[in-house]
Tab-separated table of N, CA and C and ligand atoms in Angstrom:
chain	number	residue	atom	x	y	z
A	1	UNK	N	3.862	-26.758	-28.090
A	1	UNK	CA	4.783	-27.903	-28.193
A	1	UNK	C	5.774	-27.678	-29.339
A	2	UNK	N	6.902	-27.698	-28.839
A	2	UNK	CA	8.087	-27.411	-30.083
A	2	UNK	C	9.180	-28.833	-29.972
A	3	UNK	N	8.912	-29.236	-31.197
A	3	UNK	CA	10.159	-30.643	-31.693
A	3	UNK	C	11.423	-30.222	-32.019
A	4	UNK	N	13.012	-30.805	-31.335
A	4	UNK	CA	13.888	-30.135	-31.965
A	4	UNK	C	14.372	-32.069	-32.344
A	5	UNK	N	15.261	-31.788	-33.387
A	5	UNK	CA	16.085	-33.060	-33.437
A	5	UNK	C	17.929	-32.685	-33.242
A	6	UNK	N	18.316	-33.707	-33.450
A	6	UNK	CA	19.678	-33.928	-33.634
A	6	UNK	C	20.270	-33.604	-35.030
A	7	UNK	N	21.415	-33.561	-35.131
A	7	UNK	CA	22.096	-33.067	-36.822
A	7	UNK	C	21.348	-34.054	-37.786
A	8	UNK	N	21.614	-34.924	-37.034
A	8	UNK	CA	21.035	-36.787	-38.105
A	8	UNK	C	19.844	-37.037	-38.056
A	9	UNK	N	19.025	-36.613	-37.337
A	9	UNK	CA	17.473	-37.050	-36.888
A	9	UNK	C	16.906	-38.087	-36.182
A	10	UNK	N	18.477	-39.011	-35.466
A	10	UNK	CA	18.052	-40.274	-34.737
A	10	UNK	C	17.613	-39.422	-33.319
A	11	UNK	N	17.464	-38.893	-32.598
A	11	UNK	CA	16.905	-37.940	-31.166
A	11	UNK	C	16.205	-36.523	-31.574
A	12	UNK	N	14.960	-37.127	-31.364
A	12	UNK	CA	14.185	-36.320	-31.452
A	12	UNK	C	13.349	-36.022	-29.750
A	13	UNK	N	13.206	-34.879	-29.663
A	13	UNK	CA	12.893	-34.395	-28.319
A	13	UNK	C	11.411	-33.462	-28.742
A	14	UNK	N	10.334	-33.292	-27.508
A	14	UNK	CA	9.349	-32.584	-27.578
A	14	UNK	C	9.716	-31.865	-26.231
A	15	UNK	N	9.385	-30.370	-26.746
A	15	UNK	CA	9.654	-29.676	-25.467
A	15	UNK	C	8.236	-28.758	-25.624
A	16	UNK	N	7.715	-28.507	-24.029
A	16	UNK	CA	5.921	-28.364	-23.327
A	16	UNK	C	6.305	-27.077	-22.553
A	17	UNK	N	5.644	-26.217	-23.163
A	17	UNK	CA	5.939	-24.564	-22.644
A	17	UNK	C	6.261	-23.599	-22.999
A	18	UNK	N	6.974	-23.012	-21.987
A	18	UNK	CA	7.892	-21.896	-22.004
A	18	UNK	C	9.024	-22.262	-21.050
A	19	UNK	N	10.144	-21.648	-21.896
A	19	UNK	CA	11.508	-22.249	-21.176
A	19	UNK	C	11.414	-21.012	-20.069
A	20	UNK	N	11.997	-21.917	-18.687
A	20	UNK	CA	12.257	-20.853	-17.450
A	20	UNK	C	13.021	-19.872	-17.671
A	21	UNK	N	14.327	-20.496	-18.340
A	21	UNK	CA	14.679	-19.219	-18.752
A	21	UNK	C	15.968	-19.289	-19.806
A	22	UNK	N	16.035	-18.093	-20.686
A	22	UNK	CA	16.848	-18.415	-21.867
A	22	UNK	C	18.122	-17.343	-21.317
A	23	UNK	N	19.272	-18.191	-21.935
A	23	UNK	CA	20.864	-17.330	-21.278
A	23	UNK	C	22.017	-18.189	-22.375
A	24	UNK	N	23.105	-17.167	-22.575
A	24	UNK	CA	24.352	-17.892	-22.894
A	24	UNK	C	25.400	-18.623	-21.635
A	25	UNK	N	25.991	-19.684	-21.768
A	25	UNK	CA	27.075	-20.130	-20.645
A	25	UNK	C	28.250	-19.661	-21.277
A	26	UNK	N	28.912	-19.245	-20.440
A	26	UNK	CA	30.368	-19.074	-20.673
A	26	UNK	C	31.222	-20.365	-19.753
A	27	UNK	N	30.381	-21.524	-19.481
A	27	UNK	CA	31.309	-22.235	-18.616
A	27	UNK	C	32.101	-23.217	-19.142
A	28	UNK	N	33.146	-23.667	-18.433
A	28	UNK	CA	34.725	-24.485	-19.177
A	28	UNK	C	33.936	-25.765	-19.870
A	29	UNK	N	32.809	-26.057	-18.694
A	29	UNK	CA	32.099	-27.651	-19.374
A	29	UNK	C	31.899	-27.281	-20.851
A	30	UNK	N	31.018	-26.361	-21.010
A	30	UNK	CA	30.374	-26.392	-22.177
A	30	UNK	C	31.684	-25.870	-23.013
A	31	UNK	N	32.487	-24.665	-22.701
A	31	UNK	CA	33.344	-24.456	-23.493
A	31	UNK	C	34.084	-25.819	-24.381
A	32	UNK	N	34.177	-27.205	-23.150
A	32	UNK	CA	34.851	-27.982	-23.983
A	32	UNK	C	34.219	-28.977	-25.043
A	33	UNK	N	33.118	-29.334	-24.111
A	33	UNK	CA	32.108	-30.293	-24.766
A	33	UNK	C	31.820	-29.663	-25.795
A	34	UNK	N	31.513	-28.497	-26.683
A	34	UNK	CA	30.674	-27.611	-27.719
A	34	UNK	C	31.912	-27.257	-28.352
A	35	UNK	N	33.158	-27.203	-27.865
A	35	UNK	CA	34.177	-26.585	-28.768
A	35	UNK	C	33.649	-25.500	-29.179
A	36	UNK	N	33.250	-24.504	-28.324
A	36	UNK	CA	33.072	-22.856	-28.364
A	36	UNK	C	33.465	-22.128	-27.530
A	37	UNK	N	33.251	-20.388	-27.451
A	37	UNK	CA	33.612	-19.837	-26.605
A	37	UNK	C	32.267	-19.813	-25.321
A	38	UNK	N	31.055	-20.228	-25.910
A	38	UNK	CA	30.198	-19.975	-25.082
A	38	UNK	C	28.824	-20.407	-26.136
A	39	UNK	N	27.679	-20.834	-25.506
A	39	UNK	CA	26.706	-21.803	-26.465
A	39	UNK	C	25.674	-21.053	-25.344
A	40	UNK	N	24.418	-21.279	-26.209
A	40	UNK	CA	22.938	-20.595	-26.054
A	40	UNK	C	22.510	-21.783	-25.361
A	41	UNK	N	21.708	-21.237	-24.236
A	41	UNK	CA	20.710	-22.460	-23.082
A	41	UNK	C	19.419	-22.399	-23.060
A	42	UNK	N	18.489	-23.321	-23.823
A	42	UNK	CA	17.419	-22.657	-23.218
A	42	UNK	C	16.893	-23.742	-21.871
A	43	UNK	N	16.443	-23.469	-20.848
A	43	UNK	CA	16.376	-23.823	-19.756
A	43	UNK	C	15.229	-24.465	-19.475
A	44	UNK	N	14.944	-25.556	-19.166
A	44	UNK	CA	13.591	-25.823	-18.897
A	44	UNK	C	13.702	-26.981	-17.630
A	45	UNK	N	12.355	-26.810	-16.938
A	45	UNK	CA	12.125	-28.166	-15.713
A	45	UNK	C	12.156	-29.357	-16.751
A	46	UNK	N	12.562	-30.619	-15.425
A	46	UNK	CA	12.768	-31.384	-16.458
A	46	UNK	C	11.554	-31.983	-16.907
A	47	UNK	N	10.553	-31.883	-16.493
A	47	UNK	CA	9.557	-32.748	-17.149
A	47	UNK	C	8.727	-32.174	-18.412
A	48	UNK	N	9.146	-31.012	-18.789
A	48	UNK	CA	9.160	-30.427	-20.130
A	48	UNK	C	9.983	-30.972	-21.455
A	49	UNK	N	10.717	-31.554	-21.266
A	49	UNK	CA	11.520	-31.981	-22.206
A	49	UNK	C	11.695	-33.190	-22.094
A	50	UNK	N	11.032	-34.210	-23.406
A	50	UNK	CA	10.950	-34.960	-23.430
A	50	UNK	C	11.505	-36.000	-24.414
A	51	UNK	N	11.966	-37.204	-24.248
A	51	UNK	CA	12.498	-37.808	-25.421
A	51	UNK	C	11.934	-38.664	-26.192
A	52	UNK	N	11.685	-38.639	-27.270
A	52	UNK	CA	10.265	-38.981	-27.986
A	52	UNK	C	10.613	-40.307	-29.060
A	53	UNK	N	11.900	-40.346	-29.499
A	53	UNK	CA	12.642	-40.621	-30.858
A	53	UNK	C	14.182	-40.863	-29.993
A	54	UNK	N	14.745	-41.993	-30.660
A	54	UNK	CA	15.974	-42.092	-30.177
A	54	UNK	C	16.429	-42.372	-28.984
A	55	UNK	N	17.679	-42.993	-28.872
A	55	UNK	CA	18.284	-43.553	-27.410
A	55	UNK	C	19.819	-43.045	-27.331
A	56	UNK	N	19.316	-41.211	-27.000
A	56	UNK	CA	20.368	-40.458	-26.498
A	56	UNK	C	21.209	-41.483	-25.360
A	57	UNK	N	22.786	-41.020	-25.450
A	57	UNK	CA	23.841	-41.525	-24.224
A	57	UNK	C	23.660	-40.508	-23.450
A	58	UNK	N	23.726	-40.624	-21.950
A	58	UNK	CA	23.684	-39.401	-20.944
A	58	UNK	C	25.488	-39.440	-21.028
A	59	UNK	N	26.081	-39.143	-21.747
A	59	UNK	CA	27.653	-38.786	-21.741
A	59	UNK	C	28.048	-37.143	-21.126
A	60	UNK	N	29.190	-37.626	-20.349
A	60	UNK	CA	29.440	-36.427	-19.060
A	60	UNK	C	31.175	-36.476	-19.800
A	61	UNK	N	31.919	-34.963	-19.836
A	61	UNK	CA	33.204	-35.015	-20.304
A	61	UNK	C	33.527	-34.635	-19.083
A	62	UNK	N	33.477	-33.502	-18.128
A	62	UNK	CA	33.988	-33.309	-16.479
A	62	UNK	C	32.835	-33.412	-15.609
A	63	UNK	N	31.648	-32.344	-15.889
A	63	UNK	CA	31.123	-31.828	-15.035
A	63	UNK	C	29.331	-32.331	-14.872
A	64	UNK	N	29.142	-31.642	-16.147
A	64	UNK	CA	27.467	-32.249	-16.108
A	64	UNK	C	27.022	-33.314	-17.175
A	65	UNK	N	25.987	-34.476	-17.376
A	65	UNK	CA	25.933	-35.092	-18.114
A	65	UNK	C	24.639	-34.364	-18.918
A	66	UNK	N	24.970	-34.836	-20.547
A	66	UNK	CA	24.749	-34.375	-21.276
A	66	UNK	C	23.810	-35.347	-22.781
A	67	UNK	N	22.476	-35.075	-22.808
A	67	UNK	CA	22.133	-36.281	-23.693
A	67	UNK	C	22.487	-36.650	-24.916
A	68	UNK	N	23.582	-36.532	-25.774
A	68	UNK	CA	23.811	-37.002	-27.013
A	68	UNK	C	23.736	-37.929	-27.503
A	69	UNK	N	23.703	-37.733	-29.022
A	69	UNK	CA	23.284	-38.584	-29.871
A	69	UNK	C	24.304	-39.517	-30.028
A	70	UNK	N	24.086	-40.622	-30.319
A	70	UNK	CA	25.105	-41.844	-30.586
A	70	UNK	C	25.692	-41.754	-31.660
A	71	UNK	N	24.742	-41.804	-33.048
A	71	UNK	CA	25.026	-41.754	-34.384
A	71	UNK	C	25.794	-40.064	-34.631
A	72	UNK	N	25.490	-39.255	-34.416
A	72	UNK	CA	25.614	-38.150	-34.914
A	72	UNK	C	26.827	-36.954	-33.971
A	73	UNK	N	26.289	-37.426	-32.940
A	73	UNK	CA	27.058	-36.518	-31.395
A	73	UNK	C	26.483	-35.394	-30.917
A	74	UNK	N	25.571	-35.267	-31.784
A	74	UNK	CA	24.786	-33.534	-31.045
A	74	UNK	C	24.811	-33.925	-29.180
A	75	UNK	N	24.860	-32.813	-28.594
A	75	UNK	CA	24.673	-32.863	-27.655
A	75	UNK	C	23.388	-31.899	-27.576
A	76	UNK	N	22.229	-32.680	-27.189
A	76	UNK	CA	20.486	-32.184	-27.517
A	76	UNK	C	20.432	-31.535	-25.991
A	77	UNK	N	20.697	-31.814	-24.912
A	77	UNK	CA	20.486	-31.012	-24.102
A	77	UNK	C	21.174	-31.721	-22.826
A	78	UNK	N	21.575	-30.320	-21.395
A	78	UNK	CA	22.434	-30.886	-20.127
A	78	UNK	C	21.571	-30.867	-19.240
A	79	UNK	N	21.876	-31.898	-18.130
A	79	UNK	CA	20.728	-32.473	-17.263
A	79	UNK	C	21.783	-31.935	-16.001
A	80	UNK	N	21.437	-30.748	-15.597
A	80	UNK	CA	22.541	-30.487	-14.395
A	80	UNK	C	21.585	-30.904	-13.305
A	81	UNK	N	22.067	-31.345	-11.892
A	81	UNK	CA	21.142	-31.894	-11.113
A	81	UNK	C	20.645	-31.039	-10.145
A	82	UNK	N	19.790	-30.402	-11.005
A	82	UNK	CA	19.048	-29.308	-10.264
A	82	UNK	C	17.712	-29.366	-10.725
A	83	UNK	N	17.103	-30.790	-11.348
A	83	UNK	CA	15.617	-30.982	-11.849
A	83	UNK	C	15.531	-29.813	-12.970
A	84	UNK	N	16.607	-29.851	-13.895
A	84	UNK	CA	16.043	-28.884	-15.011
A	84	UNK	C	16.992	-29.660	-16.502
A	85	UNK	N	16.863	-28.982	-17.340
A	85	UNK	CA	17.184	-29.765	-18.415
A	85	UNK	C	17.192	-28.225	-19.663
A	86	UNK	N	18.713	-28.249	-19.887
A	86	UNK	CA	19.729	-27.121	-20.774
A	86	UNK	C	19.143	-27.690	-21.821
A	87	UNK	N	18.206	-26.976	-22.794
A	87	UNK	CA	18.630	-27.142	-24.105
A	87	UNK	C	19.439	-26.529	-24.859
A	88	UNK	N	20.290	-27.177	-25.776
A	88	UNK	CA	21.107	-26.545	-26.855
A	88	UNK	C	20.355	-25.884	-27.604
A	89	UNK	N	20.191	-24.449	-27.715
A	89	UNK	CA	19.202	-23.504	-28.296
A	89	UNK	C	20.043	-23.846	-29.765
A	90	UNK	N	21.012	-24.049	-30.171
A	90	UNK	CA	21.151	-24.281	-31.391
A	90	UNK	C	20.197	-24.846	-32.664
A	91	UNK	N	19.772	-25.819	-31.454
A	91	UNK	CA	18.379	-26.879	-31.936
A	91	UNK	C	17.035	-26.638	-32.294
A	92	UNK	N	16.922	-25.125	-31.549
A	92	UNK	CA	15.353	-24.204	-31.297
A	92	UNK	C	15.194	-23.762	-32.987
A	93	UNK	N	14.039	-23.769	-33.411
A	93	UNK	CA	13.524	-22.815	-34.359
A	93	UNK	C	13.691	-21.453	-33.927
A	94	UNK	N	14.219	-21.155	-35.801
A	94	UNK	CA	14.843	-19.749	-35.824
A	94	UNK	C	13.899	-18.861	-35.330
A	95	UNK	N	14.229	-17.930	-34.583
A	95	UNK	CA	13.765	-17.062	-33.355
A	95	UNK	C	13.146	-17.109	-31.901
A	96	UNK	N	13.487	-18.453	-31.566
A	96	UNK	CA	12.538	-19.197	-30.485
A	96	UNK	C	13.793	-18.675	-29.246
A	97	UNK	N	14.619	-18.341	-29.481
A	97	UNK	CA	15.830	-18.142	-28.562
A	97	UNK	C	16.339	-16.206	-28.387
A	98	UNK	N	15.693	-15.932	-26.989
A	98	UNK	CA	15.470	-14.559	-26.669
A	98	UNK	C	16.655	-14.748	-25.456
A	99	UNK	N	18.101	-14.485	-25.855
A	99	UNK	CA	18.676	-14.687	-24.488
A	99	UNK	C	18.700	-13.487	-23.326
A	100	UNK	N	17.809	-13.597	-22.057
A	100	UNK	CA	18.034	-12.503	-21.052
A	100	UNK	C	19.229	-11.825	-20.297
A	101	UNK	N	20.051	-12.927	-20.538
A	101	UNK	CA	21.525	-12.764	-19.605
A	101	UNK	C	22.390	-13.543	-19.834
A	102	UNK	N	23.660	-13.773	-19.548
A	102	UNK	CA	24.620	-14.488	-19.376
A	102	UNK	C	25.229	-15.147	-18.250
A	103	UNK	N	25.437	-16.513	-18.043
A	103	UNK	CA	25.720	-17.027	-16.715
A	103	UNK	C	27.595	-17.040	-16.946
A	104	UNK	N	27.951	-17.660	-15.641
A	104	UNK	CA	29.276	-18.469	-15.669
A	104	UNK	C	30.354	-17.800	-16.169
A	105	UNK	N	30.206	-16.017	-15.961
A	105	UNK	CA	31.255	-15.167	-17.144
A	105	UNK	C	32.674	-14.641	-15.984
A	106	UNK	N	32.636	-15.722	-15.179
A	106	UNK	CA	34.189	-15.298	-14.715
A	106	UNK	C	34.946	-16.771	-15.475
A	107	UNK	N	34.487	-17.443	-16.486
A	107	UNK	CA	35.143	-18.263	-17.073
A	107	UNK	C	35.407	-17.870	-18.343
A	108	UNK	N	34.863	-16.950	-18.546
A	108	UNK	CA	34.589	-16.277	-19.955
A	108	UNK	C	35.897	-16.309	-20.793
A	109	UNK	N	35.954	-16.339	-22.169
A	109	UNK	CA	37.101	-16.549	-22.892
A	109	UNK	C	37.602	-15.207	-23.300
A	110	UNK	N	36.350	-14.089	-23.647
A	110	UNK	CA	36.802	-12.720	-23.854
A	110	UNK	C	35.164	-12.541	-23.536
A	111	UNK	N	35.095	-10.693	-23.104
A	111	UNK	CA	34.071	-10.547	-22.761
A	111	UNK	C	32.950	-10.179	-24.005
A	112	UNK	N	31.987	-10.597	-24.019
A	112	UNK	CA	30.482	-10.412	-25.214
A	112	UNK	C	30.146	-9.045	-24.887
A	113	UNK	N	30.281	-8.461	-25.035
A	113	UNK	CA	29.527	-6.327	-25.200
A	113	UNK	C	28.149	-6.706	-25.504
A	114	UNK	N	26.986	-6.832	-24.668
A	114	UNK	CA	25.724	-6.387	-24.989
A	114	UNK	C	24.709	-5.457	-23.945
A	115	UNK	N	23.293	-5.323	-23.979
A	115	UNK	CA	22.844	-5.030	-23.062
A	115	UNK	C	22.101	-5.793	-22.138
A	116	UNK	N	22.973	-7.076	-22.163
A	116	UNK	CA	22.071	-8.310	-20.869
A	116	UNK	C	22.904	-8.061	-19.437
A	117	UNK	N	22.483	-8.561	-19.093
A	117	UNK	CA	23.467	-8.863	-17.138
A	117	UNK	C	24.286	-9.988	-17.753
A	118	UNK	N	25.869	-9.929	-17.294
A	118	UNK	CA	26.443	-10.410	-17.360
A	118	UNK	C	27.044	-11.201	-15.852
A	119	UNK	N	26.356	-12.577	-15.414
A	119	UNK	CA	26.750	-12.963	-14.234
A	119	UNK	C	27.843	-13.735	-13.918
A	120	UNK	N	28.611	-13.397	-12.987
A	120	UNK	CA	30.352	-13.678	-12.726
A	120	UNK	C	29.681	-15.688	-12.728
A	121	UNK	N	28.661	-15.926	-11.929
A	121	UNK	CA	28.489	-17.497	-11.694
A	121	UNK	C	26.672	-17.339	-12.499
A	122	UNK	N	26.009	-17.437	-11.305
A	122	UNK	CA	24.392	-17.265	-11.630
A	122	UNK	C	23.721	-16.263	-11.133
A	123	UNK	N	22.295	-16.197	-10.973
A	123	UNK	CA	21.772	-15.058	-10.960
A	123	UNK	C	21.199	-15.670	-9.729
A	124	UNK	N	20.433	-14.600	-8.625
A	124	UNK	CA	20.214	-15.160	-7.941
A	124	UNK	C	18.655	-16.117	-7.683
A	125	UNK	N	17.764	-16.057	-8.755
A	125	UNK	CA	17.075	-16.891	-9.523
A	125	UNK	C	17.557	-18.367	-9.526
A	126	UNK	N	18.390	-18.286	-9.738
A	126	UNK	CA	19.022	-19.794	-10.236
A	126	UNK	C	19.693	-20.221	-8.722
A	127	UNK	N	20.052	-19.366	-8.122
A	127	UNK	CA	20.346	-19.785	-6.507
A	127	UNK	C	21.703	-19.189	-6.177
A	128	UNK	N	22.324	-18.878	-7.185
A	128	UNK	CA	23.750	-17.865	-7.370
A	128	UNK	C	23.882	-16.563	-6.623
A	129	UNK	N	25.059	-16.314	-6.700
A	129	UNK	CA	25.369	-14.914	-5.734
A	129	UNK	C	24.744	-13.975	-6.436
A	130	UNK	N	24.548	-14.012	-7.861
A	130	UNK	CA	23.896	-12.185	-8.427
A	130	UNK	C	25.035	-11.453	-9.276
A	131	UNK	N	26.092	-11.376	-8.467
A	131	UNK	CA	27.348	-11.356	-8.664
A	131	UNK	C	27.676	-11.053	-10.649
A	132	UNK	N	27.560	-9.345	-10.693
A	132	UNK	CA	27.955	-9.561	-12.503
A	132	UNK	C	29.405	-8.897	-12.298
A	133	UNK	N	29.971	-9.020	-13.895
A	133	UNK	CA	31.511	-8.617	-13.945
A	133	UNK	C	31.159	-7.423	-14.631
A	134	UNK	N	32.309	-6.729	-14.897
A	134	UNK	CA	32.281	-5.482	-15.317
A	134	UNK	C	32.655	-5.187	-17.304
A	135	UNK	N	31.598	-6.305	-17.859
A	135	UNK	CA	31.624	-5.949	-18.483
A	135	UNK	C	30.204	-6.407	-19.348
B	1	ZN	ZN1	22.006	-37.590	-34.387
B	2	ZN	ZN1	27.893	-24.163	-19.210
């Protein structure tokens, strides 16, 4: 069982497991909502992640809604409707975040050089074409 909170400490979450699976997004949602080029996911079903502390807003800017904090604004994790629940690995204790791959990288802002799969959408795990870019 691992506790993450919010910047402020009003949302506090318990998360039960092992995440399905850990990845960076390169997608426009998160690009805008996170004001980055791309933010760490760790992935879990949703009934792993739980809200323990606090009365996160499910606030949505285009695409997926997202539980943030009222007081503070963290966005603690995205509820895409696929029965799973994005955590903001930002939130994870230092080293809890092993990313395998990269999703969503035909949105990509510039390409990341590593040795993961880099997938144009998703993998086909996740229900995606498989589909990586060439870089
Ligand atoms: Zn907060
Ligand atoms: Zn994304």
């Amino acid at each position: 069982m691992t506790t993450i909170q919010c910047q402020c400490g009003d949302v506090k979450v318990e998360l039960s497991g092992d995440p399905v699976a850990q990845f960076y997004c390169h997608c426009r949602d998160c690009q805008r909502v996170h004001g980055a080029g791309y933010i760490p996911v760790s992935m879990y079903r949703a009934d792993q992640v739980k809200v323990v502390d606090g009365d996160p807003s499910l606030w949505k800017l285009r695409v997926t809604p997202r539980a943030t904090c009222r007081a503070c604004g963290t966005r603690v994790f995205a509820e895409p409707p696929i029965g799973m629940r994005g955590v903001n690995a930002l939130l994870l204790p230092d080293g809890a975040f092993k990313a395998q791959f990269h999703v969503q990288c035909s949105e990509a802002h510039l390409p990341i050089r590593d040795d993961l799969p880099h997938f144009k959408g998703y993998p086909a795990s996740f229900g995606g074409a498989d589909d990586t870019v060439d870089w």
